[in-house]
Amino acid sequence: MSWFKPKQKWERTFRLRSNQSSGRSILAVLFWLWGVIGLFFNAGTLFGLTGSIGVGTSALLAATALIWIGSMVLFGIGALLARTDFDGERPIAEDYGDVRVTR
């Protein structure tokens, strides 16, 4: 589509309506909550470290980050794969009552 062409006009003949399940909404909310809370928790733990960091501390940080990332992937893919049902709709023809036009 070019900038200087007029906008195309489309006739609406078919509309898709999606019906999402409640599981998708729950998983999406869990994705966002787990992401934001986990990000603040991991950042707070990382920035709260003082002094020397040993092998145990770095292993704990790596394990918590791995659990956080794995749960984000789980909730995100679960929300994407949750069942979404699509219904097709066509506009109803206009009803003019009992008027008949003949030639």
JSON list of N, CA and C in Angstrom, two decimals, residues 18-75:
[
{"chain": "A", "resi": 18, "resn": "SER", "atom": "N", "xyz": [-13.30, -14.50, 19.29]},
{"chain": "A", "resi": 18, "resn": "SER", "atom": "CA", "xyz": [-12.56, -15.50, 20.06]},
{"chain": "A", "resi": 18, "resn": "SER", "atom": "C", "xyz": [-13.15, -15.59, 21.47]},
{"chain": "A", "resi": 19, "resn": "ASN", "atom": "N", "xyz": [-13.32, -16.81, 21.90]},
{"chain": "A", "resi": 19, "resn": "ASN", "atom": "CA", "xyz": [-13.78, -17.10, 23.26]},
{"chain": "A", "resi": 19, "resn": "ASN", "atom": "C", "xyz": [-12.64, -17.75, 24.01]},
{"chain": "A", "resi": 20, "resn": "GLN", "atom": "N", "xyz": [-12.02, -17.00, 24.91]},
{"chain": "A", "resi": 20, "resn": "GLN", "atom": "CA", "xyz": [-10.88, -17.52, 25.64]},
{"chain": "A", "resi": 20, "resn": "GLN", "atom": "C", "xyz": [-11.34, -18.23, 26.89]},
{"chain": "A", "resi": 21, "resn": "SER", "atom": "N", "xyz": [-10.62, -19.29, 27.23]},
{"chain": "A", "resi": 21, "resn": "SER", "atom": "CA", "xyz": [-10.95, -20.03, 28.43]},
{"chain": "A", "resi": 21, "resn": "SER", "atom": "C", "xyz": [-10.39, -19.30, 29.65]},
{"chain": "A", "resi": 22, "resn": "SER", "atom": "N", "xyz": [-10.89, -19.64, 30.81]},
{"chain": "A", "resi": 22, "resn": "SER", "atom": "CA", "xyz": [-10.40, -18.99, 32.04]},
{"chain": "A", "resi": 22, "resn": "SER", "atom": "C", "xyz": [-8.98, -19.43, 32.35]},
{"chain": "A", "resi": 23, "resn": "GLY", "atom": "N", "xyz": [-8.57, -20.63, 31.89]},
{"chain": "A", "resi": 23, "resn": "GLY", "atom": "CA", "xyz": [-7.21, -21.09, 32.14]},
{"chain": "A", "resi": 23, "resn": "GLY", "atom": "C", "xyz": [-6.18, -20.20, 31.49]},
{"chain": "A", "resi": 24, "resn": "ARG", "atom": "N", "xyz": [-6.50, -19.69, 30.31]},
{"chain": "A", "resi": 24, "resn": "ARG", "atom": "CA", "xyz": [-5.56, -18.79, 29.63]},
{"chain": "A", "resi": 24, "resn": "ARG", "atom": "C", "xyz": [-5.38, -17.50, 30.41]},
{"chain": "A", "resi": 25, "resn": "SER", "atom": "N", "xyz": [-6.46, -16.97, 30.94]},
{"chain": "A", "resi": 25, "resn": "SER", "atom": "CA", "xyz": [-6.37, -15.73, 31.72]},
{"chain": "A", "resi": 25, "resn": "SER", "atom": "C", "xyz": [-5.58, -15.95, 33.00]},
{"chain": "A", "resi": 26, "resn": "ILE", "atom": "N", "xyz": [-5.80, -17.08, 33.66]},
{"chain": "A", "resi": 26, "resn": "ILE", "atom": "CA", "xyz": [-5.08, -17.38, 34.91]},
{"chain": "A", "resi": 26, "resn": "ILE", "atom": "C", "xyz": [-3.59, -17.53, 34.63]},
{"chain": "A", "resi": 27, "resn": "LEU", "atom": "N", "xyz": [-3.24, -18.25, 33.56]},
{"chain": "A", "resi": 27, "resn": "LEU", "atom": "CA", "xyz": [-1.83, -18.43, 33.24]},
{"chain": "A", "resi": 27, "resn": "LEU", "atom": "C", "xyz": [-1.17, -17.11, 32.83]},
{"chain": "A", "resi": 28, "resn": "ALA", "atom": "N", "xyz": [-1.90, -16.25, 32.15]},
{"chain": "A", "resi": 28, "resn": "ALA", "atom": "CA", "xyz": [-1.34, -14.95, 31.78]},
{"chain": "A", "resi": 28, "resn": "ALA", "atom": "C", "xyz": [-1.09, -14.09, 33.02]},
{"chain": "A", "resi": 29, "resn": "VAL", "atom": "N", "xyz": [-2.01, -14.13, 33.97]},
{"chain": "A", "resi": 29, "resn": "VAL", "atom": "CA", "xyz": [-1.81, -13.37, 35.22]},
{"chain": "A", "resi": 29, "resn": "VAL", "atom": "C", "xyz": [-0.63, -13.94, 36.00]},
{"chain": "A", "resi": 30, "resn": "LEU", "atom": "N", "xyz": [-0.54, -15.27, 36.08]},
{"chain": "A", "resi": 30, "resn": "LEU", "atom": "CA", "xyz": [0.60, -15.89, 36.76]},
{"chain": "A", "resi": 30, "resn": "LEU", "atom": "C", "xyz": [1.92, -15.54, 36.07]},
{"chain": "A", "resi": 31, "resn": "PHE", "atom": "N", "xyz": [1.91, -15.48, 34.74]},
{"chain": "A", "resi": 31, "resn": "PHE", "atom": "CA", "xyz": [3.11, -15.12, 33.99]},
{"chain": "A", "resi": 31, "resn": "PHE", "atom": "C", "xyz": [3.59, -13.73, 34.40]},
{"chain": "A", "resi": 32, "resn": "TRP", "atom": "N", "xyz": [2.67, -12.76, 34.42]},
{"chain": "A", "resi": 32, "resn": "TRP", "atom": "CA", "xyz": [3.07, -11.39, 34.74]},
{"chain": "A", "resi": 32, "resn": "TRP", "atom": "C", "xyz": [3.44, -11.23, 36.21]},
{"chain": "A", "resi": 33, "resn": "LEU", "atom": "N", "xyz": [2.67, -11.84, 37.11]},
{"chain": "A", "resi": 33, "resn": "LEU", "atom": "CA", "xyz": [3.00, -11.73, 38.53]},
{"chain": "A", "resi": 33, "resn": "LEU", "atom": "C", "xyz": [4.34, -12.39, 38.84]},
{"chain": "A", "resi": 34, "resn": "TRP", "atom": "N", "xyz": [4.53, -13.61, 38.35]},
{"chain": "A", "resi": 34, "resn": "TRP", "atom": "CA", "xyz": [5.77, -14.33, 38.59]},
{"chain": "A", "resi": 34, "resn": "TRP", "atom": "C", "xyz": [6.95, -13.57, 37.98]},
{"chain": "A", "resi": 35, "resn": "GLY", "atom": "N", "xyz": [6.74, -12.97, 36.83]},
{"chain": "A", "resi": 35, "resn": "GLY", "atom": "CA", "xyz": [7.82, -12.23, 36.18]},
{"chain": "A", "resi": 35, "resn": "GLY", "atom": "C", "xyz": [8.24, -10.99, 36.94]},
{"chain": "A", "resi": 36, "resn": "VAL", "atom": "N", "xyz": [7.27, -10.20, 37.35]},
{"chain": "A", "resi": 36, "resn": "VAL", "atom": "CA", "xyz": [7.60, -8.94, 38.05]},
{"chain": "A", "resi": 36, "resn": "VAL", "atom": "C", "xyz": [8.14, -9.21, 39.44]},
{"chain": "A", "resi": 37, "resn": "ILE", "atom": "N", "xyz": [7.47, -10.08, 40.20]},
{"chain": "A", "resi": 37, "resn": "ILE", "atom": "CA", "xyz": [7.92, -10.37, 41.57]},
{"chain": "A", "resi": 37, "resn": "ILE", "atom": "C", "xyz": [9.27, -11.08, 41.54]},
{"chain": "A", "resi": 38, "resn": "GLY", "atom": "N", "xyz": [9.44, -12.03, 40.62]},
{"chain": "A", "resi": 38, "resn": "GLY", "atom": "CA", "xyz": [10.71, -12.74, 40.52]},
{"chain": "A", "resi": 38, "resn": "GLY", "atom": "C", "xyz": [11.85, -11.84, 40.09]},
{"chain": "A", "resi": 39, "resn": "LEU", "atom": "N", "xyz": [11.57, -10.90, 39.19]},
{"chain": "A", "resi": 39, "resn": "LEU", "atom": "CA", "xyz": [12.60, -9.97, 38.76]},
{"chain": "A", "resi": 39, "resn": "LEU", "atom": "C", "xyz": [13.07, -9.10, 39.93]},
{"chain": "A", "resi": 40, "resn": "PHE", "atom": "N", "xyz": [12.12, -8.58, 40.71]},
{"chain": "A", "resi": 40, "resn": "PHE", "atom": "CA", "xyz": [12.50, -7.77, 41.88]},
{"chain": "A", "resi": 40, "resn": "PHE", "atom": "C", "xyz": [13.23, -8.60, 42.93]},
{"chain": "A", "resi": 41, "resn": "PHE", "atom": "N", "xyz": [12.79, -9.85, 43.12]},
{"chain": "A", "resi": 41, "resn": "PHE", "atom": "CA", "xyz": [13.45, -10.72, 44.10]},
{"chain": "A", "resi": 41, "resn": "PHE", "atom": "C", "xyz": [14.88, -11.02, 43.67]},
{"chain": "A", "resi": 42, "resn": "ASN", "atom": "N", "xyz": [15.07, -11.40, 42.41]},
{"chain": "A", "resi": 42, "resn": "ASN", "atom": "CA", "xyz": [16.42, -11.71, 41.93]},
{"chain": "A", "resi": 42, "resn": "ASN", "atom": "C", "xyz": [17.32, -10.48, 41.92]},
{"chain": "A", "resi": 43, "resn": "ALA", "atom": "N", "xyz": [16.78, -9.34, 41.52]},
{"chain": "A", "resi": 43, "resn": "ALA", "atom": "CA", "xyz": [17.57, -8.11, 41.53]},
{"chain": "A", "resi": 43, "resn": "ALA", "atom": "C", "xyz": [17.92, -7.70, 42.96]},
{"chain": "A", "resi": 44, "resn": "GLY", "atom": "N", "xyz": [16.98, -7.83, 43.87]},
{"chain": "A", "resi": 44, "resn": "GLY", "atom": "CA", "xyz": [17.26, -7.50, 45.27]},
{"chain": "A", "resi": 44, "resn": "GLY", "atom": "C", "xyz": [18.30, -8.41, 45.88]},
{"chain": "A", "resi": 45, "resn": "THR", "atom": "N", "xyz": [18.23, -9.69, 45.55]},
{"chain": "A", "resi": 45, "resn": "THR", "atom": "CA", "xyz": [19.23, -10.63, 46.07]},
{"chain": "A", "resi": 45, "resn": "THR", "atom": "C", "xyz": [20.61, -10.32, 45.50]},
{"chain": "A", "resi": 46, "resn": "LEU", "atom": "N", "xyz": [20.66, -10.03, 44.21]},
{"chain": "A", "resi": 46, "resn": "LEU", "atom": "CA", "xyz": [21.95, -9.76, 43.57]},
{"chain": "A", "resi": 46, "resn": "LEU", "atom": "C", "xyz": [22.56, -8.46, 44.07]},
{"chain": "A", "resi": 47, "resn": "PHE", "atom": "N", "xyz": [21.76, -7.41, 44.17]},
{"chain": "A", "resi": 47, "resn": "PHE", "atom": "CA", "xyz": [22.30, -6.13, 44.63]},
{"chain": "A", "resi": 47, "resn": "PHE", "atom": "C", "xyz": [22.51, -6.08, 46.14]},
{"chain": "A", "resi": 48, "resn": "GLY", "atom": "N", "xyz": [21.92, -7.00, 46.86]},
{"chain": "A", "resi": 48, "resn": "GLY", "atom": "CA", "xyz": [22.09, -7.04, 48.31]},
{"chain": "A", "resi": 48, "resn": "GLY", "atom": "C", "xyz": [23.33, -7.77, 48.77]},
{"chain": "A", "resi": 49, "resn": "LEU", "atom": "N", "xyz": [24.06, -8.35, 47.85]},
{"chain": "A", "resi": 49, "resn": "LEU", "atom": "CA", "xyz": [25.28, -9.09, 48.22]},
{"chain": "A", "resi": 49, "resn": "LEU", "atom": "C", "xyz": [26.40, -8.12, 48.56]},
{"chain": "A", "resi": 50, "resn": "THR", "atom": "N", "xyz": [27.09, -8.42, 49.63]},
{"chain": "A", "resi": 50, "resn": "THR", "atom": "CA", "xyz": [28.25, -7.62, 50.02]},
{"chain": "A", "resi": 50, "resn": "THR", "atom": "C", "xyz": [29.39, -8.57, 50.36]},
{"chain": "A", "resi": 51, "resn": "GLY", "atom": "N", "xyz": [30.58, -8.10, 50.26]},
{"chain": "A", "resi": 51, "resn": "GLY", "atom": "CA", "xyz": [31.74, -8.91, 50.60]},
{"chain": "A", "resi": 51, "resn": "GLY", "atom": "C", "xyz": [32.06, -9.92, 49.52]},
{"chain": "A", "resi": 52, "resn": "SER", "atom": "N", "xyz": [32.74, -10.98, 49.93]},
{"chain": "A", "resi": 52, "resn": "SER", "atom": "CA", "xyz": [33.15, -11.99, 48.97]},
{"chain": "A", "resi": 52, "resn": "SER", "atom": "C", "xyz": [31.99, -12.96, 48.70]},
{"chain": "A", "resi": 53, "resn": "ILE", "atom": "N", "xyz": [31.92, -13.39, 47.47]},
{"chain": "A", "resi": 53, "resn": "ILE", "atom": "CA", "xyz": [30.86, -14.31, 47.06]},
{"chain": "A", "resi": 53, "resn": "ILE", "atom": "C", "xyz": [31.51, -15.64, 46.76]},
{"chain": "A", "resi": 54, "resn": "GLY", "atom": "N", "xyz": [31.05, -16.66, 47.45]},
{"chain": "A", "resi": 54, "resn": "GLY", "atom": "CA", "xyz": [31.63, -17.98, 47.27]},
{"chain": "A", "resi": 54, "resn": "GLY", "atom": "C", "xyz": [30.85, -18.82, 46.29]},
{"chain": "A", "resi": 55, "resn": "VAL", "atom": "N", "xyz": [31.24, -20.09, 46.21]},
{"chain": "A", "resi": 55, "resn": "VAL", "atom": "CA", "xyz": [30.61, -21.02, 45.28]},
{"chain": "A", "resi": 55, "resn": "VAL", "atom": "C", "xyz": [29.16, -21.29, 45.68]},
{"chain": "A", "resi": 56, "resn": "GLY", "atom": "N", "xyz": [28.89, -21.38, 46.95]},
{"chain": "A", "resi": 56, "resn": "GLY", "atom": "CA", "xyz": [27.53, -21.66, 47.42]},
{"chain": "A", "resi": 56, "resn": "GLY", "atom": "C", "xyz": [26.57, -20.54, 47.09]},
{"chain": "A", "resi": 57, "resn": "THR", "atom": "N", "xyz": [27.02, -19.30, 47.26]},
{"chain": "A", "resi": 57, "resn": "THR", "atom": "CA", "xyz": [26.16, -18.16, 46.96]},
{"chain": "A", "resi": 57, "resn": "THR", "atom": "C", "xyz": [25.86, -18.06, 45.46]},
{"chain": "A", "resi": 58, "resn": "SER", "atom": "N", "xyz": [26.89, -18.25, 44.65]},
{"chain": "A", "resi": 58, "resn": "SER", "atom": "CA", "xyz": [26.66, -18.18, 43.21]},
{"chain": "A", "resi": 58, "resn": "SER", "atom": "C", "xyz": [25.81, -19.34, 42.73]},
{"chain": "A", "resi": 59, "resn": "ALA", "atom": "N", "xyz": [25.93, -20.51, 43.36]},
{"chain": "A", "resi": 59, "resn": "ALA", "atom": "CA", "xyz": [25.07, -21.65, 43.00]},
{"chain": "A", "resi": 59, "resn": "ALA", "atom": "C", "xyz": [23.62, -21.36, 43.38]},
{"chain": "A", "resi": 60, "resn": "LEU", "atom": "N", "xyz": [23.41, -20.73, 44.53]},
{"chain": "A", "resi": 60, "resn": "LEU", "atom": "CA", "xyz": [22.05, -20.38, 44.95]},
{"chain": "A", "resi": 60, "resn": "LEU", "atom": "C", "xyz": [21.44, -19.36, 44.00]},
{"chain": "A", "resi": 61, "resn": "LEU", "atom": "N", "xyz": [22.21, -18.35, 43.61]},
{"chain": "A", "resi": 61, "resn": "LEU", "atom": "CA", "xyz": [21.71, -17.35, 42.67]},
{"chain": "A", "resi": 61, "resn": "LEU", "atom": "C", "xyz": [21.39, -17.98, 41.32]},
{"chain": "A", "resi": 62, "resn": "ALA", "atom": "N", "xyz": [22.24, -18.88, 40.85]},
{"chain": "A", "resi": 62, "resn": "ALA", "atom": "CA", "xyz": [21.99, -19.55, 39.58]},
{"chain": "A", "resi": 62, "resn": "ALA", "atom": "C", "xyz": [20.75, -20.44, 39.65]},
{"chain": "A", "resi": 63, "resn": "ALA", "atom": "N", "xyz": [20.56, -21.13, 40.77]},
{"chain": "A", "resi": 63, "resn": "ALA", "atom": "CA", "xyz": [19.39, -22.00, 40.92]},
{"chain": "A", "resi": 63, "resn": "ALA", "atom": "C", "xyz": [18.10, -21.20, 40.98]},
{"chain": "A", "resi": 64, "resn": "THR", "atom": "N", "xyz": [18.08, -20.10, 41.71]},
{"chain": "A", "resi": 64, "resn": "THR", "atom": "CA", "xyz": [16.86, -19.29, 41.78]},
{"chain": "A", "resi": 64, "resn": "THR", "atom": "C", "xyz": [16.56, -18.65, 40.43]},
{"chain": "A", "resi": 65, "resn": "ALA", "atom": "N", "xyz": [17.58, -18.22, 39.71]},
{"chain": "A", "resi": 65, "resn": "ALA", "atom": "CA", "xyz": [17.36, -17.64, 38.38]},
{"chain": "A", "resi": 65, "resn": "ALA", "atom": "C", "xyz": [16.85, -18.71, 37.41]},
{"chain": "A", "resi": 66, "resn": "LEU", "atom": "N", "xyz": [17.37, -19.93, 37.52]},
{"chain": "A", "resi": 66, "resn": "LEU", "atom": "CA", "xyz": [16.92, -21.01, 36.65]},
{"chain": "A", "resi": 66, "resn": "LEU", "atom": "C", "xyz": [15.47, -21.39, 36.92]},
{"chain": "A", "resi": 67, "resn": "ILE", "atom": "N", "xyz": [15.08, -21.43, 38.19]},
{"chain": "A", "resi": 67, "resn": "ILE", "atom": "CA", "xyz": [13.68, -21.72, 38.53]},
{"chain": "A", "resi": 67, "resn": "ILE", "atom": "C", "xyz": [12.77, -20.60, 38.05]},
{"chain": "A", "resi": 68, "resn": "TRP", "atom": "N", "xyz": [13.22, -19.36, 38.20]},
{"chain": "A", "resi": 68, "resn": "TRP", "atom": "CA", "xyz": [12.41, -18.22, 37.75]},
{"chain": "A", "resi": 68, "resn": "TRP", "atom": "C", "xyz": [12.22, -18.24, 36.23]},
{"chain": "A", "resi": 69, "resn": "ILE", "atom": "N", "xyz": [13.31, -18.45, 35.49]},
{"chain": "A", "resi": 69, "resn": "ILE", "atom": "CA", "xyz": [13.21, -18.47, 34.03]},
{"chain": "A", "resi": 69, "resn": "ILE", "atom": "C", "xyz": [12.39, -19.66, 33.56]},
{"chain": "A", "resi": 70, "resn": "GLY", "atom": "N", "xyz": [12.57, -20.81, 34.17]},
{"chain": "A", "resi": 70, "resn": "GLY", "atom": "CA", "xyz": [11.79, -21.99, 33.79]},
{"chain": "A", "resi": 70, "resn": "GLY", "atom": "C", "xyz": [10.31, -21.80, 34.03]},
{"chain": "A", "resi": 71, "resn": "SER", "atom": "N", "xyz": [9.95, -21.18, 35.13]},
{"chain": "A", "resi": 71, "resn": "SER", "atom": "CA", "xyz": [8.53, -20.92, 35.41]},
{"chain": "A", "resi": 71, "resn": "SER", "atom": "C", "xyz": [7.96, -19.89, 34.46]},
{"chain": "A", "resi": 72, "resn": "MET", "atom": "N", "xyz": [8.76, -18.90, 34.09]},
{"chain": "A", "resi": 72, "resn": "MET", "atom": "CA", "xyz": [8.29, -17.91, 33.11]},
{"chain": "A", "resi": 72, "resn": "MET", "atom": "C", "xyz": [7.99, -18.59, 31.78]},
{"chain": "A", "resi": 73, "resn": "VAL", "atom": "N", "xyz": [8.87, -19.49, 31.36]},
{"chain": "A", "resi": 73, "resn": "VAL", "atom": "CA", "xyz": [8.64, -20.22, 30.10]},
{"chain": "A", "resi": 73, "resn": "VAL", "atom": "C", "xyz": [7.40, -21.10, 30.23]},
{"chain": "A", "resi": 74, "resn": "LEU", "atom": "N", "xyz": [7.25, -21.78, 31.37]},
{"chain": "A", "resi": 74, "resn": "LEU", "atom": "CA", "xyz": [6.10, -22.66, 31.58]},
{"chain": "A", "resi": 74, "resn": "LEU", "atom": "C", "xyz": [4.79, -21.88, 31.54]},
{"chain": "A", "resi": 75, "resn": "PHE", "atom": "N", "xyz": [4.70, -20.79, 32.27]},
{"chain": "A", "resi": 75, "resn": "PHE", "atom": "CA", "xyz": [3.47, -20.00, 32.30]},
{"chain": "A", "resi": 75, "resn": "PHE", "atom": "C", "xyz": [3.21, -19.33, 30.95]}
]
